[in-house]
mmCIF file of C-alpha atoms and ligand atoms in Angstrom:
data_model
loop_
_atom_site.group_PDB
_atom_site.id
_atom_site.type_symbol
_atom_site.label_atom_id
_atom_site.label_comp_id
_atom_site.label_asym_id
_atom_site.label_seq_id
_atom_site.Cartn_x
_atom_site.Cartn_y
_atom_site.Cartn_z
ATOM 1 C CA MET V 1 -27.850 -36.440 13.530
ATOM 2 C CA ILE V 2 -30.396 -34.745 11.264
ATOM 3 C CA ARG V 3 -31.757 -32.891 14.293
ATOM 4 C CA LEU V 4 -28.228 -31.760 15.132
ATOM 5 C CA PHE V 5 -27.747 -30.385 11.593
ATOM 6 C CA ALA V 6 -31.068 -28.563 11.879
ATOM 7 C CA VAL V 7 -29.959 -26.969 15.152
ATOM 8 C CA VAL V 8 -26.612 -25.926 13.654
ATOM 9 C CA PHE V 9 -28.263 -24.345 10.631
ATOM 10 C CA LEU V 10 -30.865 -22.566 12.748
ATOM 11 C CA LEU V 11 -28.105 -21.207 14.943
ATOM 12 C CA LEU V 12 -26.079 -20.171 11.916
ATOM 13 C CA PHE V 13 -28.853 -18.378 10.114
ATOM 14 C CA LEU V 14 -31.320 -17.173 12.741
ATOM 15 C CA ALA V 15 -29.447 -16.102 15.819
ATOM 16 C CA THR V 16 -27.708 -12.740 15.979
ATOM 17 C CA PRO V 17 -24.321 -12.278 17.628
ATOM 18 C CA ALA V 18 -24.754 -11.312 21.253
ATOM 19 C CA ARG V 19 -21.274 -9.910 21.550
ATOM 20 C CA ALA V 20 -18.811 -8.556 19.040
ATOM 21 C CA HIS V 21 -15.481 -9.853 20.137
ATOM 22 C CA VAL V 22 -12.182 -9.523 18.426
ATOM 23 C CA VAL V 23 -10.603 -12.009 16.056
ATOM 24 C CA GLY V 24 -7.497 -10.020 15.274
ATOM 25 C CA SER V 25 -5.800 -6.829 16.159
ATOM 26 C CA GLY V 26 -6.384 -5.436 12.673
ATOM 27 C CA ALA V 27 -3.758 -4.727 10.050
ATOM 28 C CA ASP V 28 -1.374 -1.791 10.072
ATOM 29 C CA LEU V 29 -1.656 0.786 7.307
ATOM 30 C CA ARG V 30 1.658 1.885 5.798
ATOM 31 C CA VAL V 31 1.577 5.034 3.672
ATOM 32 C CA THR V 32 4.742 6.484 2.137
ATOM 33 C CA GLN V 33 4.818 10.218 1.501
ATOM 34 C CA THR V 34 7.549 12.305 -0.111
ATOM 35 C CA PHE V 35 7.889 15.657 1.620
ATOM 36 C CA GLY V 36 10.310 18.285 0.356
ATOM 37 C CA ALA V 37 12.461 17.442 3.395
ATOM 38 C CA GLY V 38 12.491 13.700 2.741
ATOM 39 C CA GLU V 39 10.466 10.556 2.323
ATOM 40 C CA VAL V 40 8.610 9.044 5.278
ATOM 41 C CA THR V 41 6.521 5.924 5.702
ATOM 42 C CA LEU V 42 3.709 6.548 8.176
ATOM 43 C CA VAL V 43 2.610 3.419 9.996
ATOM 44 C CA ILE V 44 -0.899 3.618 11.436
ATOM 45 C CA ALA V 45 -1.256 0.652 13.770
ATOM 46 C CA GLY V 46 -4.450 -1.384 13.587
ATOM 47 C CA VAL V 47 -6.853 -1.258 16.518
ATOM 48 C CA SER V 48 -9.057 -4.059 17.743
ATOM 49 C CA ARG V 49 -11.696 -1.892 19.413
ATOM 50 C CA VAL V 50 -12.803 1.718 19.814
ATOM 51 C CA PRO V 51 -12.257 3.956 21.685
ATOM 52 C CA ALA V 52 -8.563 3.093 21.742
ATOM 53 C CA PRO V 53 -5.203 4.758 21.312
ATOM 54 C CA LEU V 54 -4.264 4.916 17.622
ATOM 55 C CA ARG V 55 -0.486 4.657 17.337
ATOM 56 C CA VAL V 56 1.210 6.390 14.447
ATOM 57 C CA SER V 57 4.924 6.024 13.828
ATOM 58 C CA ALA V 58 7.224 7.317 11.100
ATOM 59 C CA GLN V 59 9.935 5.308 9.355
ATOM 60 C CA ALA V 60 12.463 6.233 6.703
ATOM 61 C CA VAL V 61 15.054 4.378 4.647
ATOM 62 C CA THR V 62 17.586 7.189 4.944
ATOM 63 C CA PRO V 63 18.451 8.764 8.310
ATOM 64 C CA SER V 64 16.049 11.646 8.909
ATOM 65 C CA SER V 65 15.368 14.163 11.640
ATOM 66 C CA LEU V 66 11.959 14.993 10.175
ATOM 67 C CA ARG V 67 9.312 15.795 12.775
ATOM 68 C CA LEU V 68 5.658 15.481 11.818
ATOM 69 C CA GLU V 69 2.679 17.207 13.432
ATOM 70 C CA LEU V 70 -0.356 14.916 13.340
ATOM 71 C CA GLU V 71 -4.064 15.534 13.623
ATOM 72 C CA LEU V 72 -6.587 12.707 13.531
ATOM 73 C CA ARG V 73 -10.157 13.626 12.640
ATOM 74 C CA SER V 74 -13.188 11.356 12.545
ATOM 75 C CA LEU V 75 -15.411 12.128 9.552
ATOM 76 C CA THR V 76 -18.324 10.569 11.455
ATOM 77 C CA ASP V 77 -18.521 13.016 14.345
ATOM 78 C CA GLY V 78 -15.662 15.460 13.698
ATOM 79 C CA SER V 79 -13.798 14.506 16.875
ATOM 80 C CA ARG V 80 -10.095 15.390 16.785
ATOM 81 C CA SER V 81 -6.915 14.251 18.422
ATOM 82 C CA THR V 82 -3.423 15.657 17.909
ATOM 83 C CA GLY V 83 0.168 14.589 18.469
ATOM 84 C CA SER V 84 3.584 14.582 16.881
ATOM 85 C CA VAL V 85 6.103 11.998 15.843
ATOM 86 C CA SER V 86 9.727 11.989 14.696
ATOM 87 C CA VAL V 87 11.223 9.501 12.268
ATOM 88 C CA GLY V 88 12.416 6.377 14.072
ATOM 89 C CA GLN V 89 11.136 7.584 17.466
ATOM 90 C CA GLN V 90 8.294 6.495 19.758
ATOM 91 C CA PRO V 91 4.895 6.394 18.038
ATOM 92 C CA ALA V 92 2.380 9.165 18.676
ATOM 93 C CA ALA V 93 -0.712 7.918 20.519
ATOM 94 C CA LEU V 94 -3.783 9.578 19.022
ATOM 95 C CA GLN V 95 -7.293 8.733 20.164
ATOM 96 C CA ALA V 96 -9.619 6.769 17.893
ATOM 97 C CA LEU V 97 -13.111 7.230 19.332
ATOM 98 C CA GLN V 98 -15.064 5.860 16.384
ATOM 99 C CA SER V 99 -14.802 3.219 13.733
ATOM 100 C CA GLY V 100 -15.325 4.345 10.155
ATOM 101 C CA PRO V 101 -13.819 7.068 7.961
ATOM 102 C CA HIS V 102 -11.020 9.251 9.342
ATOM 103 C CA GLU V 103 -8.448 11.704 8.056
ATOM 104 C CA LEU V 104 -4.900 11.959 9.300
ATOM 105 C CA ARG V 105 -3.397 15.407 8.638
ATOM 106 C CA VAL V 106 0.374 15.244 8.554
ATOM 107 C CA ARG V 107 2.342 18.484 8.612
ATOM 108 C CA ALA V 108 6.077 18.689 7.900
ATOM 109 C CA GLY V 109 7.231 22.315 7.845
ATOM 110 C CA ASP V 110 4.838 24.145 5.537
ATOM 111 C CA GLU V 111 3.640 21.015 3.733
ATOM 112 C CA ILE V 112 0.432 19.225 4.704
ATOM 113 C CA ALA V 113 -0.726 15.800 3.569
ATOM 114 C CA VAL V 114 -4.224 14.578 4.396
ATOM 115 C CA ILE V 115 -4.427 10.791 4.446
ATOM 116 C CA PRO V 116 -7.922 9.312 4.376
ATOM 117 C CA PHE V 117 -8.375 5.901 5.982
ATOM 118 C CA ARG V 118 -10.905 3.812 7.866
ATOM 119 C CA VAL V 119 -10.725 2.507 11.375
ATOM 120 C CA LEU V 120 -12.079 -1.019 11.176
ATOM 121 C CA VAL V 121 -13.142 -3.013 14.176
ATOM 122 C CA VAL V 122 -13.494 -6.649 13.312
ATOM 123 C CA GLY V 123 -16.281 -8.475 15.090
ATOM 124 C CA ALA V 124 -16.558 -12.250 15.006
ATOM 125 C CA ALA V 125 -18.939 -13.972 12.631
ATOM 126 C CA LEU V 126 -21.657 -16.058 14.271
ATOM 127 C CA TRP V 127 -20.061 -19.299 13.093
ATOM 128 C CA GLU V 128 -16.755 -18.346 14.669
ATOM 129 C CA MET V 129 -18.490 -17.814 18.007
ATOM 130 C CA LEU V 130 -20.350 -21.103 17.554
ATOM 131 C CA LEU V 131 -17.036 -22.892 17.009
ATOM 132 C CA ASP V 132 -15.454 -21.258 20.062
ATOM 133 C CA GLY V 133 -18.555 -22.060 22.117
ATOM 134 C CA ALA V 134 -18.551 -25.719 21.080
ATOM 135 C CA PHE V 135 -14.903 -26.134 22.068
ATOM 136 C CA VAL V 136 -15.572 -24.468 25.435
ATOM 137 C CA VAL V 137 -18.519 -26.855 26.080
ATOM 138 C CA VAL V 138 -16.396 -29.913 25.189
ATOM 139 C CA GLY V 139 -13.615 -28.734 27.484
ATOM 140 C CA LEU V 140 -15.967 -27.902 30.375
ATOM 141 C CA LEU V 141 -17.811 -31.214 30.201
ATOM 142 C CA LEU V 142 -14.561 -33.173 30.149
ATOM 143 C CA VAL V 143 -13.255 -31.234 33.160
ATOM 144 C CA ILE V 144 -16.537 -31.836 34.998
ATOM 145 C CA GLY V 145 -16.279 -35.540 34.087
ATOM 146 C CA VAL V 146 -12.739 -35.792 35.397
ATOM 147 C CA LEU V 147 -13.626 -33.910 38.608
ATOM 148 C CA ALA V 148 -16.681 -36.110 39.155
ATOM 149 C CA GLY V 149 -14.400 -39.119 38.824
ATOM 150 C CA ARG V 150 -16.294 -40.740 35.978
ATOM 151 C CA LEU V 151 -17.723 -39.847 32.629
ATOM 152 C CA SER V 152 -21.481 -40.319 32.943
ATOM 153 C CA ARG V 153 -23.658 -40.771 29.881
ATOM 154 C CA PRO V 154 -25.070 -37.203 29.861
ATOM 155 C CA ILE V 155 -21.548 -35.786 30.042
ATOM 156 C CA VAL V 156 -20.215 -37.996 27.249
ATOM 157 C CA GLY V 157 -23.346 -37.276 25.215
ATOM 158 C CA GLY V 158 -23.068 -33.526 25.726
ATOM 159 C CA ALA V 159 -19.375 -33.473 24.903
ATOM 160 C CA SER V 160 -19.978 -35.578 21.776
ATOM 161 C CA ALA V 161 -22.765 -33.272 20.623
ATOM 162 C CA ALA V 162 -20.572 -30.198 21.134
ATOM 163 C CA ALA V 163 -17.684 -31.897 19.334
ATOM 164 C CA ALA V 164 -20.048 -32.732 16.468
ATOM 165 C CA VAL V 165 -21.116 -29.076 16.244
ATOM 166 C CA ALA V 166 -17.450 -28.015 16.142
ATOM 167 C CA ALA V 167 -16.696 -30.606 13.452
ATOM 168 C CA VAL V 168 -19.640 -29.511 11.286
ATOM 169 C CA VAL V 169 -18.673 -25.843 11.579
ATOM 170 C CA MET V 170 -15.063 -26.664 10.723
ATOM 171 C CA LEU V 171 -16.209 -28.638 7.670
ATOM 172 C CA LEU V 172 -18.381 -25.741 6.530
ATOM 173 C CA GLU V 173 -15.721 -23.134 7.344
ATOM 174 C CA PRO V 174 -14.382 -22.703 3.769
ATOM 175 C CA HIS V 175 -17.899 -21.793 2.646
ATOM 176 C CA LEU V 176 -18.670 -19.357 5.457
ATOM 177 C CA SER V 177 -17.814 -15.695 5.143
ATOM 178 C CA ALA V 178 -15.916 -13.744 7.769
ATOM 179 C CA ALA V 179 -17.754 -11.023 9.640
ATOM 180 C CA GLN V 180 -17.927 -7.627 7.907
ATOM 181 C CA PRO V 181 -15.718 -5.268 9.925
ATOM 182 C CA GLU V 182 -17.481 -2.407 11.637
ATOM 183 C CA GLY V 183 -16.606 0.864 9.918
ATOM 184 C CA ALA V 184 -15.954 -0.684 6.484
ATOM 185 C CA ALA V 185 -17.009 1.113 3.317
ATOM 186 C CA PRO V 186 -20.024 -0.416 1.587
ATOM 187 C CA ARG V 187 -18.966 -2.446 -1.430
ATOM 188 C CA THR V 188 -20.745 -2.076 -4.744
ATOM 189 C CA GLY V 189 -18.898 -4.914 -6.473
ATOM 190 C CA LEU V 190 -19.187 -2.941 -9.711
ATOM 191 C CA GLY V 191 -15.656 -1.541 -10.010
ATOM 192 C CA ARG V 192 -15.104 2.146 -10.794
ATOM 193 C CA PRO V 193 -14.428 4.124 -13.973
ATOM 194 C CA TYR V 194 -10.899 5.124 -14.919
ATOM 195 C CA ALA V 195 -9.542 8.269 -13.360
ATOM 196 C CA GLN V 196 -8.557 11.015 -15.776
ATOM 197 C CA GLY V 197 -5.275 12.562 -14.712
ATOM 198 C CA ARG V 198 -3.937 16.029 -15.464
ATOM 199 C CA PHE V 199 -0.385 16.995 -14.513
ATOM 200 C CA SER V 200 0.515 20.619 -13.868
ATOM 201 C CA THR V 201 3.438 22.486 -12.345
ATOM 202 C CA LEU V 202 3.556 25.492 -10.056
ATOM 203 C CA PRO V 203 5.085 27.729 -11.294
ATOM 204 C CA ALA V 204 3.888 26.847 -14.798
ATOM 205 C CA ARG V 205 7.471 26.959 -16.075
ATOM 206 C CA PRO V 206 9.817 25.654 -13.361
ATOM 207 C CA ALA V 207 13.505 26.558 -13.551
ATOM 208 C CA ALA V 208 16.316 24.003 -13.350
ATOM 209 C CA GLY V 209 17.695 23.850 -9.815
ATOM 210 C CA SER V 210 14.657 25.600 -8.220
ATOM 211 C CA GLU V 211 12.011 23.885 -6.174
ATOM 212 C CA PHE V 212 8.557 23.627 -7.759
ATOM 213 C CA THR V 213 5.362 21.661 -7.178
ATOM 214 C CA LEU V 214 4.218 18.941 -9.546
ATOM 215 C CA ALA V 215 0.494 18.300 -9.082
ATOM 216 C CA LEU V 216 -1.756 15.574 -10.444
ATOM 217 C CA ARG V 217 -5.487 16.265 -10.535
ATOM 218 C CA LEU V 218 -7.644 13.158 -10.709
ATOM 219 C CA THR V 219 -11.214 13.221 -11.951
ATOM 220 C CA ASP V 220 -13.672 10.382 -12.362
ATOM 221 C CA GLY V 221 -13.941 9.351 -16.001
ATOM 222 C CA SER V 222 -17.702 9.086 -15.648
ATOM 223 C CA THR V 223 -18.866 11.922 -13.415
ATOM 224 C CA GLY V 224 -15.916 14.335 -13.685
ATOM 225 C CA ARG V 225 -15.838 14.620 -9.911
ATOM 226 C CA PRO V 226 -12.516 14.495 -7.992
ATOM 227 C CA VAL V 227 -11.271 10.945 -7.458
ATOM 228 C CA ASP V 228 -10.752 10.540 -3.736
ATOM 229 C CA ASP V 229 -10.883 6.780 -3.316
ATOM 230 C CA LEU V 230 -7.308 5.723 -3.996
ATOM 231 C CA ALA V 231 -6.319 2.414 -2.461
ATOM 232 C CA VAL V 232 -2.933 2.205 -0.806
ATOM 233 C CA HIS V 233 -0.884 -0.256 -2.896
ATOM 234 C CA HIS V 234 2.786 -1.067 -2.347
ATOM 235 C CA GLU V 235 2.675 1.252 0.682
ATOM 236 C CA ALA V 236 1.604 4.420 -1.140
ATOM 237 C CA SER V 237 -1.580 5.829 -2.645
ATOM 238 C CA ALA V 238 0.356 6.826 -5.768
ATOM 239 C CA HIS V 239 3.778 5.997 -7.153
ATOM 240 C CA LEU V 240 5.117 8.797 -9.312
ATOM 241 C CA VAL V 241 8.064 8.384 -11.676
ATOM 242 C CA VAL V 242 9.554 11.498 -13.271
ATOM 243 C CA THR V 243 12.306 11.161 -15.863
ATOM 244 C CA SER V 244 13.993 13.595 -18.197
ATOM 245 C CA GLN V 245 13.327 12.700 -21.839
ATOM 246 C CA ASP V 246 16.954 11.527 -22.188
ATOM 247 C CA GLY V 247 16.706 9.440 -19.000
ATOM 248 C CA ALA V 248 19.637 11.158 -17.267
ATOM 249 C CA VAL V 249 17.396 12.425 -14.439
ATOM 250 C CA PHE V 250 15.145 10.007 -12.554
ATOM 251 C CA ARG V 251 12.846 10.432 -9.558
ATOM 252 C CA HIS V 252 10.515 7.909 -7.900
ATOM 253 C CA VAL V 253 8.394 9.750 -5.328
ATOM 254 C CA HIS V 254 5.102 9.429 -3.444
ATOM 255 C CA PRO V 255 3.017 12.580 -3.755
ATOM 256 C CA LEU V 256 0.982 14.013 -0.891
ATOM 257 C CA ARG V 257 -2.794 14.122 -1.073
ATOM 258 C CA THR V 258 -3.288 17.827 -0.502
ATOM 259 C CA ALA V 259 -7.029 17.991 -1.280
ATOM 260 C CA PRO V 260 -9.688 15.574 -2.592
ATOM 261 C CA GLY V 261 -8.449 14.372 -5.992
ATOM 262 C CA VAL V 262 -5.191 16.361 -5.786
ATOM 263 C CA LEU V 263 -1.744 14.776 -5.373
ATOM 264 C CA ALA V 264 1.292 17.027 -5.157
ATOM 265 C CA VAL V 265 5.006 16.697 -4.620
ATOM 266 C CA ARG V 266 7.867 19.196 -4.441
ATOM 267 C CA LEU V 267 10.722 18.551 -6.834
ATOM 268 C CA ARG V 268 13.986 20.167 -7.798
ATOM 269 C CA LEU V 269 15.326 19.040 -11.173
ATOM 270 C CA PRO V 270 18.887 19.822 -12.258
ATOM 271 C CA GLN V 271 18.533 19.875 -16.009
ATOM 272 C CA PRO V 272 16.285 21.909 -18.317
ATOM 273 C CA GLY V 273 14.166 20.286 -21.015
ATOM 274 C CA ARG V 274 11.235 17.985 -21.366
ATOM 275 C CA TYR V 275 10.267 15.654 -18.511
ATOM 276 C CA LEU V 276 7.882 12.696 -18.565
ATOM 277 C CA ALA V 277 5.720 11.888 -15.539
ATOM 278 C CA TYR V 278 3.969 8.582 -14.818
ATOM 279 C CA ALA V 279 1.644 7.911 -11.886
ATOM 280 C CA GLU V 280 0.585 4.436 -10.806
ATOM 281 C CA ILE V 281 -2.714 4.559 -8.962
ATOM 282 C CA GLU V 282 -5.411 2.109 -7.967
ATOM 283 C CA ARG V 283 -8.985 3.085 -7.185
ATOM 284 C CA GLN V 284 -10.742 1.051 -4.525
ATOM 285 C CA GLU V 285 -12.625 -1.941 -5.930
ATOM 286 C CA SER V 286 -10.769 -1.439 -9.222
ATOM 287 C CA GLY V 287 -7.534 -2.434 -10.910
ATOM 288 C CA GLY V 288 -4.345 -0.477 -11.238
ATOM 289 C CA GLN V 289 -3.946 2.338 -13.719
ATOM 290 C CA LEU V 290 -1.006 4.244 -15.186
ATOM 291 C CA LEU V 291 -1.432 7.944 -15.945
ATOM 292 C CA SER V 292 1.166 9.888 -17.874
ATOM 293 C CA GLY V 293 1.953 13.481 -18.712
ATOM 294 C CA ALA V 294 4.824 15.789 -19.599
ATOM 295 C CA PHE V 295 6.160 19.187 -18.562
ATOM 296 C CA GLU V 296 9.052 21.498 -19.386
ATOM 297 C CA VAL V 297 11.815 22.795 -17.164
ATOM 298 C CA SER V 298 13.536 26.012 -18.274
ATOM 299 C CA GLY V 299 16.789 27.727 -17.322
ATOM 300 C CA ALA V 300 20.396 26.613 -17.402
ATOM 301 C CA ALA V 301 21.637 23.168 -16.398
ATOM 302 C CA GLN V 302 22.809 22.950 -12.791
ATOM 303 C CA PRO V 303 25.848 20.932 -11.838
ATOM 304 C CA TYR V 304 24.702 17.649 -10.311
ATOM 305 C CA ALA V 305 26.046 14.219 -9.603
ATOM 306 C CA PRO V 306 24.019 11.537 -11.381
ATOM 307 C CA ALA V 307 22.288 9.600 -8.617
ATOM 308 C CA GLN V 308 24.270 6.353 -8.611
ATOM 309 C CA GLU V 309 26.774 4.284 -10.513
ATOM 310 C CA PRO V 310 25.266 2.278 -13.364
ATOM 311 C CA ALA V 311 24.408 -1.347 -12.713
ATOM 312 C CA ALA V 312 25.887 -4.227 -14.686
ATOM 313 C CA PRO V 313 22.789 -6.402 -14.867
ATOM 314 C CA ARG V 314 22.723 -10.057 -15.882
ATOM 315 C CA LEU V 315 20.034 -10.703 -18.499
ATOM 316 C CA THR V 316 18.528 -14.090 -19.363
ATOM 317 C CA PRO V 317 18.394 -14.419 -22.328
ATOM 318 C CA PRO V 318 21.293 -11.986 -22.879
ATOM 319 C CA THR V 319 19.448 -10.427 -25.812
ATOM 320 C CA PRO V 320 15.775 -10.276 -24.897
ATOM 321 C CA ALA V 321 13.143 -10.464 -27.601
ATOM 322 C CA ALA V 322 10.040 -8.311 -27.802
ATOM 323 C CA ALA V 323 6.924 -9.736 -26.147
ATOM 324 C CA SER V 324 8.780 -12.557 -24.439
ATOM 325 C CA PRO V 325 9.916 -12.620 -20.810
ATOM 326 C CA VAL V 326 13.376 -11.568 -19.727
ATOM 327 C CA THR V 327 14.948 -12.114 -16.319
ATOM 328 C CA ILE V 328 17.192 -9.334 -15.045
ATOM 329 C CA GLU V 329 19.483 -9.781 -12.050
ATOM 330 C CA VAL V 330 21.145 -6.914 -10.266
ATOM 331 C CA SER V 331 23.644 -7.459 -7.438
ATOM 332 C CA PRO V 332 23.421 -5.034 -4.521
ATOM 333 C CA GLU V 333 26.697 -4.278 -2.761
ATOM 334 C CA GLY V 334 25.295 -5.386 0.610
ATOM 335 C CA PRO V 335 22.178 -6.744 2.304
ATOM 336 C CA VAL V 336 18.984 -4.974 1.244
ATOM 337 C CA GLN V 337 16.138 -3.780 3.479
ATOM 338 C CA PRO V 338 12.536 -3.754 2.276
ATOM 339 C CA TRP V 339 11.448 -0.520 0.646
ATOM 340 C CA LEU V 340 7.744 -0.120 -0.168
ATOM 341 C CA GLY V 341 7.287 -3.666 1.117
ATOM 342 C CA MET V 342 9.625 -5.226 -1.459
ATOM 343 C CA PRO V 343 13.326 -6.084 -1.587
ATOM 344 C CA GLY V 344 13.748 -4.328 -4.918
ATOM 345 C CA HIS V 345 12.005 -2.339 -7.639
ATOM 346 C CA LEU V 346 12.783 -2.092 -11.331
ATOM 347 C CA ILE V 347 11.379 0.685 -13.470
ATOM 348 C CA VAL V 348 11.797 0.415 -17.231
ATOM 349 C CA ARG V 349 10.899 3.099 -19.766
ATOM 350 C CA SER V 350 11.043 2.874 -23.537
ATOM 351 C CA ALA V 351 13.433 5.438 -25.036
ATOM 352 C CA ASP V 352 10.487 7.345 -26.566
ATOM 353 C CA GLY V 353 8.618 7.324 -23.249
ATOM 354 C CA VAL V 354 5.534 5.552 -24.616
ATOM 355 C CA HIS V 355 5.942 2.481 -22.420
ATOM 356 C CA LEU V 356 6.641 2.242 -18.681
ATOM 357 C CA ALA V 357 6.953 -0.973 -16.670
ATOM 358 C CA HIS V 358 7.438 -1.492 -12.937
ATOM 359 C CA ALA V 359 8.568 -4.907 -11.695
ATOM 360 C CA HIS V 360 9.254 -6.144 -8.184
ATOM 361 C CA GLY V 361 12.315 -8.154 -7.352
ATOM 362 C CA THR V 362 12.835 -11.351 -5.429
ATOM 363 C CA ARG V 363 16.081 -12.245 -3.729
ATOM 364 C CA THR V 364 18.099 -15.066 -5.290
ATOM 365 C CA GLU V 365 20.243 -17.450 -3.255
ATOM 366 C CA GLY V 366 23.305 -15.499 -4.347
ATOM 367 C CA SER V 367 21.680 -12.376 -2.760
ATOM 368 C CA ALA V 368 21.060 -10.745 -6.153
ATOM 369 C CA LEU V 369 17.709 -9.130 -6.946
ATOM 370 C CA ARG V 370 15.845 -10.889 -9.732
ATOM 371 C CA PHE V 371 13.175 -9.207 -11.847
ATOM 372 C CA THR V 372 11.061 -10.795 -14.570
ATOM 373 C CA LEU V 373 9.301 -8.678 -17.138
ATOM 374 C CA THR V 374 8.187 -8.610 -20.752
ATOM 375 C CA LEU V 375 8.854 -5.599 -22.962
ATOM 376 C CA PRO V 376 6.367 -5.081 -25.776
ATOM 377 C CA GLU V 377 8.383 -3.662 -28.685
ATOM 378 C CA PRO V 378 11.910 -3.955 -30.013
ATOM 379 C CA GLY V 379 14.237 -1.061 -29.259
ATOM 380 C CA ARG V 380 16.178 0.592 -26.496
ATOM 381 C CA TYR V 381 14.813 0.779 -22.934
ATOM 382 C CA LEU V 382 16.071 2.819 -19.992
ATOM 383 C CA ALA V 383 15.997 0.937 -16.690
ATOM 384 C CA TRP V 384 16.495 1.894 -13.051
ATOM 385 C CA ALA V 385 16.871 -0.738 -10.326
ATOM 386 C CA GLN V 386 16.046 0.576 -6.853
ATOM 387 C CA TYR V 387 16.611 -0.881 -3.417
ATOM 388 C CA ALA V 388 17.392 0.212 0.119
ATOM 389 C CA ALA V 389 20.782 -0.791 1.518
ATOM 390 C CA GLY V 390 23.057 0.543 4.207
ATOM 391 C CA GLY V 391 20.646 3.310 5.252
ATOM 392 C CA ARG V 392 20.238 4.795 1.788
ATOM 393 C CA LEU V 393 18.017 4.378 -1.213
ATOM 394 C CA VAL V 394 20.113 3.165 -4.148
ATOM 395 C CA THR V 395 19.124 3.823 -7.759
ATOM 396 C CA ARG V 396 21.166 2.046 -10.435
ATOM 397 C CA PRO V 397 20.493 2.923 -14.067
ATOM 398 C CA PHE V 398 21.227 0.734 -17.086
ATOM 399 C CA THR V 399 19.839 0.153 -20.578
ATOM 400 C CA VAL V 400 18.243 -2.888 -22.182
ATOM 401 C CA GLU V 401 18.259 -3.529 -25.935
ATOM 402 C CA VAL V 402 15.260 -5.545 -27.063
ATOM 403 C CA ALA V 403 15.605 -7.446 -30.334
ATOM 404 C CA ARG V 404 12.879 -8.048 -32.854
HETATM 405 CU CU1 CU U 1 6.661 4.015 -5.437
#
């Protein structure tokens, strides 16, 4: 038995994998982008090997005829592949020739988003191959035994030894690490500094009712260099909430990465005055971060229909207290579809704009959406529940009074 352990450990630590086979087909990457013409979730299907076709499809909550021109570029060797895709139609088949860093350029009309991502090819760890091998040996020896009409001692011994190897590997499995995928970014394990964010508009003073660009420039809090390592979280590399100071106007959008460290989105806001912007981002190997800023819209108010009818939420307790959890239930008028990977979203802003919270909902048995959150200070909060239902994105505003 001791000799067997020695053999297993030698195999585990000394031998190198002879073949890199596949233990999964890789995970899809879902990135939501808000173009002027509408919001689209790009789904980049995982590949299990390279070269291979890289399928990219486009999905949207609301019906859309948006057509996207795609260009895939490997940052390793510069190889390119192009295609196009329409929302809800057949995926485009681009060619992934390499693992490692890539950029997907997505053009909709005159807007271009450049999505950085990595093609990962997952090889098997040595111990996984050892486990597979041991099972194959057990199976083969048993088949040979059955065919030979009897189980001779060498066959039983060999099968037992292979079974023992499999058992040992399975026992050790929780302590063994999976193989590092080919093409993965090196990890430092150190985390990264906060990004500094600066909001700006183009033109500098947008007019109510006219389209303008809201940009967010991200720089590394340590080096001052552009931050270009945003992790996709909740199906977007940044979640941007824009509200008028009075809360009457609300937007939740997913800006395009137009250049390293630059996120931009086109907006058209109906009412002049001061607007507050909040961006949720997450750098790779780091935690989430909320960046905020403000800008002014000039001109005369445009007629507009407030997005949706207000919600009549059910609060538990009915009068929430500061710094203690409150459960909020909102009842959609029909079945909800996932949006950004969740059945529902709740965004809550303090009346003064100092505090912003974003909670995700779960579905209750009575098909309501339930959110749990804790608001830090007493006072009035503006809330917007969001979900996708019946082929549209529904936003339902309401207010929450928090007692002392
Ligand atoms: Cu979002």
